[in-house]
CSV table of C-alpha atoms in Angstrom, one decimal:
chain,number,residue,atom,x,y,z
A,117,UNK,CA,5.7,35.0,31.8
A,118,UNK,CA,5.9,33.8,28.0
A,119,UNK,CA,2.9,33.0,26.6
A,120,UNK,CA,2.9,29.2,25.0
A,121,UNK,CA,0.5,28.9,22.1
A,122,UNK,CA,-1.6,26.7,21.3
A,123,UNK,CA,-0.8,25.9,18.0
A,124,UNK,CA,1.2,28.2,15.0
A,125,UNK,CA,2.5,27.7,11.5
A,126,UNK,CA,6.0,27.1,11.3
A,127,UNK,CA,6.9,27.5,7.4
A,128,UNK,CA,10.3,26.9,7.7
A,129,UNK,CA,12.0,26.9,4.0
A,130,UNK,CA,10.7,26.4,0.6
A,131,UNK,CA,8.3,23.5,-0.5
A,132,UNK,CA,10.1,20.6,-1.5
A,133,UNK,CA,9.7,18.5,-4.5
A,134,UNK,CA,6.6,16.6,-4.1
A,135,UNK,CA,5.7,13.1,-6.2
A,136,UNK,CA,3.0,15.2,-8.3
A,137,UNK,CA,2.6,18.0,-9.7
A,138,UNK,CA,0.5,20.5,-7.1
A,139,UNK,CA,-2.3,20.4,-10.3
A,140,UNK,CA,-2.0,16.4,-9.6
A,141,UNK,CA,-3.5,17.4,-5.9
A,142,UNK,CA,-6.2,20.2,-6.8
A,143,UNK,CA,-7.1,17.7,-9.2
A,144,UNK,CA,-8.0,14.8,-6.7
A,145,UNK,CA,-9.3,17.8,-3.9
A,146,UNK,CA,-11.9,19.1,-6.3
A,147,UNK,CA,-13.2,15.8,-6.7
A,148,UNK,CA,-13.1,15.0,-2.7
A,149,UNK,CA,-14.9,18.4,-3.0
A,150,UNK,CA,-17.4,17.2,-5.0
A,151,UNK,CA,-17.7,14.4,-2.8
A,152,UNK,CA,-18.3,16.2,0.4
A,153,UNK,CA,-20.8,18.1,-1.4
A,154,UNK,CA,-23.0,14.9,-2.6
A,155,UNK,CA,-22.5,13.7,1.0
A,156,UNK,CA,-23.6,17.1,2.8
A,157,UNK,CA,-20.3,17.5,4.3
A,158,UNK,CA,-19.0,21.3,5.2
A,159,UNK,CA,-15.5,19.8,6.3
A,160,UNK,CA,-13.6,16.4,6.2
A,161,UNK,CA,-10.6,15.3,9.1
A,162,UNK,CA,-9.0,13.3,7.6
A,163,UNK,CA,-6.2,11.6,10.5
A,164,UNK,CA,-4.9,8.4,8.2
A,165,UNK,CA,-1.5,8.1,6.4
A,166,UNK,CA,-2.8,6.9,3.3
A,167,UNK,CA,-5.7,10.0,2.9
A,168,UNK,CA,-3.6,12.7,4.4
A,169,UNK,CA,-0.9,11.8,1.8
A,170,UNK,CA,-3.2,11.1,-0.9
A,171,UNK,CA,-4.6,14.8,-0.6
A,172,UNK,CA,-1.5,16.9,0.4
A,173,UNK,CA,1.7,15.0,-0.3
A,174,UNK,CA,2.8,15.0,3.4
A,175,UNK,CA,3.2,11.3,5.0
A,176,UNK,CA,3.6,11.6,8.8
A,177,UNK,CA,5.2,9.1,11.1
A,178,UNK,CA,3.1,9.1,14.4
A,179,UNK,CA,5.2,8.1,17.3
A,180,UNK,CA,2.2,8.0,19.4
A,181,UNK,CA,1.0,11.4,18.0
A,182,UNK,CA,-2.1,12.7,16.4
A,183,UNK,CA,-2.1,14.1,12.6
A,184,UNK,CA,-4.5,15.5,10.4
A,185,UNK,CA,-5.7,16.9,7.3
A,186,UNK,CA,-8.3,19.8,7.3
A,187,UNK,CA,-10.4,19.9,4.2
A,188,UNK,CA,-13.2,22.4,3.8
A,189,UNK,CA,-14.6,24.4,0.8
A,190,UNK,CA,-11.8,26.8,1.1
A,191,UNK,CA,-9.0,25.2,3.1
A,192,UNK,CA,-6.9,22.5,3.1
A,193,UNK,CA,-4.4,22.1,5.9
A,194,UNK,CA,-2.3,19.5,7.3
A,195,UNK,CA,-2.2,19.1,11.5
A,196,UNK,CA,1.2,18.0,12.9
A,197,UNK,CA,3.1,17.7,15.8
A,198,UNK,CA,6.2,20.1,16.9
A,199,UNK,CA,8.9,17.9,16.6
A,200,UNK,CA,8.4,17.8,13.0
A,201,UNK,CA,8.8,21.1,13.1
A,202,UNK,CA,8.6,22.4,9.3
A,203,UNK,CA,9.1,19.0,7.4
A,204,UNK,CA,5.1,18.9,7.1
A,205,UNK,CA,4.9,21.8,5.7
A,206,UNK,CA,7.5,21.5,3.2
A,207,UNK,CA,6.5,17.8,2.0
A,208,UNK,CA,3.0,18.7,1.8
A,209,UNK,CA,1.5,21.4,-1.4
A,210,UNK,CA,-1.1,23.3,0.9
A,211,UNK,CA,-1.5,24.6,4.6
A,212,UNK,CA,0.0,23.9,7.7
A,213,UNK,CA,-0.5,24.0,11.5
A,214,UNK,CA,1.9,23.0,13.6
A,215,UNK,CA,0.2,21.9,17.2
A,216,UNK,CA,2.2,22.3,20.6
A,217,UNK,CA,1.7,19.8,23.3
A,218,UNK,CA,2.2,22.7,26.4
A,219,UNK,CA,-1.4,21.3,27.1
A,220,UNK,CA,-3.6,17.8,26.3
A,221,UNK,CA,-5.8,18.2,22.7
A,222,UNK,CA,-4.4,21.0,21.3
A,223,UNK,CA,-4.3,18.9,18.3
A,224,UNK,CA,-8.2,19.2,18.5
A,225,UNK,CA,-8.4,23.0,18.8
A,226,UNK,CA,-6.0,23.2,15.8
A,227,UNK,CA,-8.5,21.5,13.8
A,228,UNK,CA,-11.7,23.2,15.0
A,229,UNK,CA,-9.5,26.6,13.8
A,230,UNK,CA,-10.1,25.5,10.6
A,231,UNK,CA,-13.1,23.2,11.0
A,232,UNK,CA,-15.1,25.8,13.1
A,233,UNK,CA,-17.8,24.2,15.4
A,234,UNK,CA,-21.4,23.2,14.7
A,235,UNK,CA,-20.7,21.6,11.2
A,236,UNK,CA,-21.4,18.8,9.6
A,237,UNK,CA,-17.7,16.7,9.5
A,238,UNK,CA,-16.6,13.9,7.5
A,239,UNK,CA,-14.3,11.2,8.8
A,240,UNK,CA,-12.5,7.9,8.4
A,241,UNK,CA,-14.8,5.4,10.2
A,242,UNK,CA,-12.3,2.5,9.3
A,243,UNK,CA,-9.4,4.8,10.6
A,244,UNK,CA,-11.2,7.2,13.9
A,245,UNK,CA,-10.5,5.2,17.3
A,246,UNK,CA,-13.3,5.6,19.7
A,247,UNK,CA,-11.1,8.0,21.8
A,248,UNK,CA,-10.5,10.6,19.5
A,249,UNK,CA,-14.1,10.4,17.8
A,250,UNK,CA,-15.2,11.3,21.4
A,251,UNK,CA,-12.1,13.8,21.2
A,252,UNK,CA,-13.5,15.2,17.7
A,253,UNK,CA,-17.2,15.6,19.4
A,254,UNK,CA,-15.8,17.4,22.1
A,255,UNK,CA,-13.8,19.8,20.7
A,256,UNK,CA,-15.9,20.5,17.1
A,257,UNK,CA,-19.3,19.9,18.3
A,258,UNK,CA,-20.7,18.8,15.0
A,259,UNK,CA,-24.0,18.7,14.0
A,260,UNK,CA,-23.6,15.3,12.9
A,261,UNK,CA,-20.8,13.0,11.7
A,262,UNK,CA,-20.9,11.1,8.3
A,263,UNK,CA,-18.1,8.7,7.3
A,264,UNK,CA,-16.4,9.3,4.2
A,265,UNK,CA,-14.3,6.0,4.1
A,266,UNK,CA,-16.2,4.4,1.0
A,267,UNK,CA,-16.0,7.6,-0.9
A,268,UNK,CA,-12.5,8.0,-0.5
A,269,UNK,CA,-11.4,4.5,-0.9
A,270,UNK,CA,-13.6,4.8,-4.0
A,271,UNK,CA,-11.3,7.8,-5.8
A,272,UNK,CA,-8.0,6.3,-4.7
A,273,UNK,CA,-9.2,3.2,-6.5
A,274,UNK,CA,-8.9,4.9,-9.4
A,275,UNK,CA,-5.3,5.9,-10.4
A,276,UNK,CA,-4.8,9.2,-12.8
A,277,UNK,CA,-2.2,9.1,-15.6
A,278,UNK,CA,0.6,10.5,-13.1
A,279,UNK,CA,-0.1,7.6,-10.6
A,280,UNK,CA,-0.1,5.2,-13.0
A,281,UNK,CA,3.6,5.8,-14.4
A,282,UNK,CA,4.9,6.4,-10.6
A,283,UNK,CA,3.3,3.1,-10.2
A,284,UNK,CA,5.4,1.7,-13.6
A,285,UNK,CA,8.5,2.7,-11.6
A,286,UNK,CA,7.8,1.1,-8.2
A,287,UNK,CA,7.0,-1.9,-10.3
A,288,UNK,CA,10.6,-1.8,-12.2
A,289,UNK,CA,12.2,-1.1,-9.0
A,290,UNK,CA,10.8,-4.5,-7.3
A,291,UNK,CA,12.2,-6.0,-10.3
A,292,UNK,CA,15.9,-4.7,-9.5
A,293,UNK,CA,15.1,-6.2,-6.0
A,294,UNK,CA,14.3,-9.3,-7.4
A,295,UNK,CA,17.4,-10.4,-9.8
A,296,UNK,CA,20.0,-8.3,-6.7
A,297,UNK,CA,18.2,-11.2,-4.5
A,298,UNK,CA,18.3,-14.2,-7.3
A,299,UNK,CA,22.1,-13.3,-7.6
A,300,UNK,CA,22.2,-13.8,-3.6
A,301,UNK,CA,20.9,-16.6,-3.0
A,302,UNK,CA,22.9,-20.2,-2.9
A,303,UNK,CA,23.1,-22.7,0.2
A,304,UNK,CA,25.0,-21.4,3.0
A,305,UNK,CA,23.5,-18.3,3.3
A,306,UNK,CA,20.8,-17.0,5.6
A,307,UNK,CA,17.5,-15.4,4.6
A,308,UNK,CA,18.2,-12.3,6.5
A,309,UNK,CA,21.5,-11.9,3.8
A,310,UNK,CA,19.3,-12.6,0.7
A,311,UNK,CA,16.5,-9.7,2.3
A,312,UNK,CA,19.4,-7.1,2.6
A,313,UNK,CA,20.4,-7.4,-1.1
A,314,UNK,CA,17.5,-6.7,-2.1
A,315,UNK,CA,16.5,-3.8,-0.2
A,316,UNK,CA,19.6,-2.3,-0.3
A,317,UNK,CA,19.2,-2.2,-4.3
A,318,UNK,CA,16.0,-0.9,-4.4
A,319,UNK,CA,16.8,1.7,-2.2
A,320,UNK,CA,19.7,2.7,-4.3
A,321,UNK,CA,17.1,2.7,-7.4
A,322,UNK,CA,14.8,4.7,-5.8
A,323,UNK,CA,17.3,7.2,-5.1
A,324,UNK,CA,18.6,7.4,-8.7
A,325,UNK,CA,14.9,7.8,-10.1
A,326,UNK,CA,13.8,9.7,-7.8
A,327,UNK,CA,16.8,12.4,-6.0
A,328,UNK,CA,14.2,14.7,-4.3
A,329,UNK,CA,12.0,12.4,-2.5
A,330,UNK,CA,12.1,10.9,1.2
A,331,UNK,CA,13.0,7.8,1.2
A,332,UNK,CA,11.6,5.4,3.7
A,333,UNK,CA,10.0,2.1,4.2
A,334,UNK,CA,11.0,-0.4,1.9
A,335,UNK,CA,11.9,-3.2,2.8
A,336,UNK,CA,11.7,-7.6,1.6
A,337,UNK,CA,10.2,-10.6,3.1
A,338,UNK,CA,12.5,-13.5,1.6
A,339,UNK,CA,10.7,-16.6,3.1
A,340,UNK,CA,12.6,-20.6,2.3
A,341,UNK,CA,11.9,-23.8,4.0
A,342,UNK,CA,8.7,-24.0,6.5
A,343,UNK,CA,8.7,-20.2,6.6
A,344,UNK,CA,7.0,-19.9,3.2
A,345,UNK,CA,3.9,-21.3,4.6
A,346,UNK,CA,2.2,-17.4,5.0
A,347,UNK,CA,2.5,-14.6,2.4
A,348,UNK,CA,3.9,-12.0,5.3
A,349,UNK,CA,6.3,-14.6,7.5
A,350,UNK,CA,8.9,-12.2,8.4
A,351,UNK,CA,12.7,-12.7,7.8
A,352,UNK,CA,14.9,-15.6,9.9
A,353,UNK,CA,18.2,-16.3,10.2
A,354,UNK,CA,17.6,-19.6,8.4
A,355,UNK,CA,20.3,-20.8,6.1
A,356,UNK,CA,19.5,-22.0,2.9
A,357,UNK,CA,20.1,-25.4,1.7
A,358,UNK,CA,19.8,-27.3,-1.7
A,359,UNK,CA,16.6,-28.5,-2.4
A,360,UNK,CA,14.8,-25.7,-0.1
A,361,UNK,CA,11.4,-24.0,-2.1
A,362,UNK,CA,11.9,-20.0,-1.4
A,363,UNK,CA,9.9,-17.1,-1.3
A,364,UNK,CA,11.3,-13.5,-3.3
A,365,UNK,CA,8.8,-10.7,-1.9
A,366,UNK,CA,10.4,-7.4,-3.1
A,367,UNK,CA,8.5,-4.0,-2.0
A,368,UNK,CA,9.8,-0.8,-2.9
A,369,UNK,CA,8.1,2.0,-1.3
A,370,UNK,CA,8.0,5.5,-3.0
A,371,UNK,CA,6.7,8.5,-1.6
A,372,UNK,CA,3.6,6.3,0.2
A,373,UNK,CA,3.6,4.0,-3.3
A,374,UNK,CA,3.5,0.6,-2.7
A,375,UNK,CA,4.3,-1.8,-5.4
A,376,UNK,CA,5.6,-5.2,-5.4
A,377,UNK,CA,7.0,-8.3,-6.9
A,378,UNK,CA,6.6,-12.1,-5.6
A,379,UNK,CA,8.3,-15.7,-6.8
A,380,UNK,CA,8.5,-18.8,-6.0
A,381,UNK,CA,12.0,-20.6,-6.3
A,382,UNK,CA,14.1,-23.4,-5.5
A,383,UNK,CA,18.1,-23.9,-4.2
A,384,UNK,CA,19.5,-25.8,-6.9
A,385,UNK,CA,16.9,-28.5,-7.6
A,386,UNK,CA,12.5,-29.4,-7.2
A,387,UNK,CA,11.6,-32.2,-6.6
A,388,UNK,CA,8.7,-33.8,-8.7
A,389,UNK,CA,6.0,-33.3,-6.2
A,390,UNK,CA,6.8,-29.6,-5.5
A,391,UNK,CA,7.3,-29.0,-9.4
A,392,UNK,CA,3.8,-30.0,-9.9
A,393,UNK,CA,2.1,-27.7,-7.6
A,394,UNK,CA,4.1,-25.4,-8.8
A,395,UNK,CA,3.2,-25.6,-12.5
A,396,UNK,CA,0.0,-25.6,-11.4
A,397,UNK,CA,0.0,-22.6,-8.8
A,398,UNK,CA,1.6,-20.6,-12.6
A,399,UNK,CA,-0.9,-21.8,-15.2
A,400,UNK,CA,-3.3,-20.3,-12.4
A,401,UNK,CA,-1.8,-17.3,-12.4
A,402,UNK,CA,-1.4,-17.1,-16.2
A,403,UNK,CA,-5.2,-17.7,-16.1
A,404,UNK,CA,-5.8,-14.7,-13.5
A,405,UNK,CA,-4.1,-12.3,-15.6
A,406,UNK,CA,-6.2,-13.3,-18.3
A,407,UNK,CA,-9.2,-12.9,-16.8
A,408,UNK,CA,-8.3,-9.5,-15.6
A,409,UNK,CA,-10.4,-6.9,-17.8
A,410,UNK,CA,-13.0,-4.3,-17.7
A,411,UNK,CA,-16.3,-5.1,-17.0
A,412,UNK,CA,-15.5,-8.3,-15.0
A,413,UNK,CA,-16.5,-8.3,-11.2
A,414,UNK,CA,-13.5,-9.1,-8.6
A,415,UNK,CA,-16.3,-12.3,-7.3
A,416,UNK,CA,-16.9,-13.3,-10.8
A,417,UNK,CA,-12.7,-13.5,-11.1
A,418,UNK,CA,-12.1,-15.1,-8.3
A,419,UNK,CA,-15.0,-17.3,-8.7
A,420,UNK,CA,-13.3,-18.2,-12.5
A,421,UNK,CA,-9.6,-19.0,-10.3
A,422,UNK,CA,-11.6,-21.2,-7.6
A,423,UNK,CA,-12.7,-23.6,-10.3
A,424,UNK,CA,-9.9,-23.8,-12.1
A,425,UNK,CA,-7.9,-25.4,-9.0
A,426,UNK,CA,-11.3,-27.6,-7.7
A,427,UNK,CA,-10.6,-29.1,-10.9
A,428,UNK,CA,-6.6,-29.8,-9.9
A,429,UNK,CA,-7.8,-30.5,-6.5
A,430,UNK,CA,-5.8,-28.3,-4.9
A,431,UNK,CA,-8.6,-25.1,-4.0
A,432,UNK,CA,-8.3,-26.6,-0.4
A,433,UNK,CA,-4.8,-25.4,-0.4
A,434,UNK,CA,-5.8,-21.5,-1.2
A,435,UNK,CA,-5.0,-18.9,1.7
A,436,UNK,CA,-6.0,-15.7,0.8
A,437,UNK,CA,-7.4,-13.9,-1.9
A,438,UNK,CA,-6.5,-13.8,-6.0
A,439,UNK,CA,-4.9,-9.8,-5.7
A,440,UNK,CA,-5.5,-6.6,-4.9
A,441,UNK,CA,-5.4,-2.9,-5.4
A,442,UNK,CA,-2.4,-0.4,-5.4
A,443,UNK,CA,-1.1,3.1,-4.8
A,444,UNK,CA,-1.0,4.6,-1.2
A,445,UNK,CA,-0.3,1.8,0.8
A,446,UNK,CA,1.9,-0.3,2.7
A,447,UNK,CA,1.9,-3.2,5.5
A,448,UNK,CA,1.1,-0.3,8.6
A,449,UNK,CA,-1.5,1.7,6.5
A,450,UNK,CA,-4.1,2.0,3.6
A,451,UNK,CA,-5.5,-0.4,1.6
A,452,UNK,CA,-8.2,0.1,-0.8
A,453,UNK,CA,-10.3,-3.0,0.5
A,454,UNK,CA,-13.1,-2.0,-2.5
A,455,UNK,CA,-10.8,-3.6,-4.7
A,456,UNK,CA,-9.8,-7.0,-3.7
A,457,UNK,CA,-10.3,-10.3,-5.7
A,458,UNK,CA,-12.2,-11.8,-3.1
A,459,UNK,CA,-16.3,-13.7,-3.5
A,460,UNK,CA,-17.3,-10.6,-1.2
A,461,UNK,CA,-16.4,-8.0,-3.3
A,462,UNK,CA,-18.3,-7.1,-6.0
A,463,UNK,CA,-16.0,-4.0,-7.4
A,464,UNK,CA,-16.5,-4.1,-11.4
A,465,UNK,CA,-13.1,-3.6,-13.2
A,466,UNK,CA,-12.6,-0.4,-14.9
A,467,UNK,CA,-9.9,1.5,-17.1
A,468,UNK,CA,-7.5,3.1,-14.7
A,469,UNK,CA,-7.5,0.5,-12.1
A,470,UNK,CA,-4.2,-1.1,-11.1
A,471,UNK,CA,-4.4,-4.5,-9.7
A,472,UNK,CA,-2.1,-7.7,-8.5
A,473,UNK,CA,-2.6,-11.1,-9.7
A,474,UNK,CA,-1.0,-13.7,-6.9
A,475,UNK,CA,-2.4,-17.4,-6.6
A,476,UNK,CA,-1.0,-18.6,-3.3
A,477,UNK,CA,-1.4,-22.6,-2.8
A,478,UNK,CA,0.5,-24.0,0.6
A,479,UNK,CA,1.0,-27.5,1.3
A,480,UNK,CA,1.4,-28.0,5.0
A,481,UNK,CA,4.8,-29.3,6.9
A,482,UNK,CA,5.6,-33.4,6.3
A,483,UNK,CA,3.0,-33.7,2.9
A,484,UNK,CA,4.7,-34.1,-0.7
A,485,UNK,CA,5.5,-30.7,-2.1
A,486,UNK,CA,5.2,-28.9,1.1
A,487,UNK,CA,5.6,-25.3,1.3
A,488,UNK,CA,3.8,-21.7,0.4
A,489,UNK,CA,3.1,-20.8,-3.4
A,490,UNK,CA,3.0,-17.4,-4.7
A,491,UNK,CA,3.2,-15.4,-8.1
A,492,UNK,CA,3.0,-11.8,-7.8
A,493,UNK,CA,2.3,-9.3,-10.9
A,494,UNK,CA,0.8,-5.9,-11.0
A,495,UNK,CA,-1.6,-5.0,-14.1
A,496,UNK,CA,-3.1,-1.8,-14.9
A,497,UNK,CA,-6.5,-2.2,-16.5
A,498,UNK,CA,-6.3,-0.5,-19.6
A,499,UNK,CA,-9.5,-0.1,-22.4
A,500,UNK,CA,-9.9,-3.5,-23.4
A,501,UNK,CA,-8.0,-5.7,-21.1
A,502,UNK,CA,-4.6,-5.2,-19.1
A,503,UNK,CA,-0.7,-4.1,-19.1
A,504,UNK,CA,1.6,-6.2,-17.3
A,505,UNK,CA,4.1,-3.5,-15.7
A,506,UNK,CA,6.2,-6.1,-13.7
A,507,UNK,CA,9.3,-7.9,-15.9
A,508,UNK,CA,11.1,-10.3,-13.5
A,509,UNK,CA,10.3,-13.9,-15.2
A,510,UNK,CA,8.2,-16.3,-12.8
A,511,UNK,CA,8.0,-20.1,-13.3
A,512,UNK,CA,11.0,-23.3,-13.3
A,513,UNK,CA,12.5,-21.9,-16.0
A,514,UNK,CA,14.3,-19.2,-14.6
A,515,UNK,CA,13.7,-19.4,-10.4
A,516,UNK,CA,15.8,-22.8,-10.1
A,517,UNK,CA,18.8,-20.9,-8.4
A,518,UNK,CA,22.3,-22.6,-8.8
């Protein structure tokens, strides 16, 4: 009788071409390193798509199954499933165990192989579901559990010089999105038809900057009519017509890289109610880049933007927050919630950071200027104020299509 294991490494081929250099990734493990060591912790499991990515370059696609990322003084391994066979290992710069599912868990004992039992582990607390927490007790038997969410979140928040110019791509690629979908649109033609133009050109641009990577993931949400009312309304087979206030949302995705780009337009003409809110919802958004420097506290920011429309009498209309972080993340996974220009986040902005600026106003269904809102730009936060790395115009001028 054949013998099934376990678990195995299955190194099939050579590494691939990864986003970063492999010194980009020992770079950001020393520092998780040094992290676990303030913390006490004698190995982190890591099991999200943004961390495990962040730390070894491999980005898995669940299906229902368990992955992981083993980090201990010594090791760092990636945990995967066998019908990824060797892909994990090949997109990823370090270990990898391949886990078999002749039996229930033995994605469990493949960690504990590297983890060992009786340790102190570290864990995603915002990521762990209560089944496999009880799973990870089971099987590793720690001494006790400490949650190394904040600390994590707190290193991605801060982007090295190799993020920041794979970041300046994504940014010009949402741009190509954006003009493919401005030549698109004119009445007649549904919102599905206007998404597809875009994606299919930033896919195309992803693959001519970037001819050894994965590509997967990005996609548009092109919003006209009452469907601009939220900020992730998904696509419709609504055909435009003249007059109809629209919503450009381009996201590129590269190698786990979000970035993104977001306008508001019009078919053909605006009317004078909806050109006001308008104007109004830009010279906010001109006033959030501005305030967008080191040494400034995301509250205090958004705080700044909040007044600014009381005055205009249109806060009431606000949905959301002022912006957010980037890097690894994406609409299923990640998001760096420590750096969010909300009033309950009290992040203070520092060199390095990249950050969105994007005032949303909506004006419900049947008032004048009904409709959502939105400028989108990203800014890195450089020494003594920001760089705007996203080039598609906003404002009248040029989003009045036809």
């Amino acid at each position: 009788m054949t013998t099934r294991p376990d678990m195995y490494r299955f190194h099939n081929g050579e590494k691939a071409a990864l986003p970063f250099a492999v010194s980009e990734y020992q770079d950001r493990l020393e520092e998780l390193r040094e992290r676990m060591e303030t913390a006490g912790v004698s190995a982190a499991v890591f099991t999200s798509m943004h961390n495990i990515a962040y730390y070894s370059g491999f980005l898995y696609c669940a299906f229902g199954r368990p992955y992981g990322l083993v980090v201990t003084e010594t090791d760092c391994v990636t945990i995967s499933a066998g019908i990824d066979a060797g892909q994990p290992w090949r997109r990823s710069f370090c270990d990898s165990i391949t886990y078999t599912d002749w039996q229930r868990d033995n994605y469990w004992r493949a960690v504990a192989s590297v983890t060992g039992t009786g340790g102190i582990i570290g864990y995603e607390g915002d990521h762990l579901t209560l089944m496999q927490r009880d799973k990870l007790e089971d099987f590793l038997q720690p001494l006790t559990l400490v949650d190394l969410f904040e600390t994590t979140m707190r290193q991605r928040m801060h982007k090295s010089d190799a993020e920041i110019a794979l970041i300046r791509h994504g940014a010009q690629v949402a741009d190509v999105g954006g003009y493919a979908i401005r030549d698109a649109i004119r009445p007649g033609v549904r919102e599905i038809d206007v998404a597809m133009a875009g994606r299919d050109a930033m896919e195309a641009e992803i693959a001519k900057r970037f001819p050894d990577a994965e590509y997967r993931d990005t996609w548009v949400w092109f919003q006209s009519g009452l469907n601009t009312d939220g900020a992730h309304n998904p696509v419709t087979g609504r055909v435009l017509e003249r007059g109809d206030i629209l919503s450009l949302n381009t996201f590129p995705m590269i190698s786990g890289y979000y970035t993104a780009l977001e306008r508001t337009l019009f078919v053909e003409s605006v009317d004078a109610a909806s050109l006001k809110i308008w104007q109004a919802n830009v010279a906010a958004h001109e006033y959030g880049m501005s305030l967008l420097k080191p040494g400034i506290s995301c509250a205090d920011i958004t705080h700044q933007i909040n007044a600014f429309f009381a005055e205009r009498d249109l806060l009431q209309y606000r949905t959301f927050g002022y912006g957010h972080s980037f890097g690894v993340l994406s609409h299923y996974y990640g998001r760096e919630a420590g750096l969010e220009l909300r009033e309950d986040i009290d992040t203070v902005l520092e060199p390095g950071m990249v950050i969105s600026m994007e005032p949303m106003l909506t004006i419900a269904q049947g008032q004048p200027g009904a409709g959502g809102y939105r400028e989108h730009d990203i800014l890195v936060i450089t020494e003594d104020g920001n760089e705007n790395i996203t080039g598609y115009p906003y404002g009248p001028d040029f989003n009045v299509i036809g």
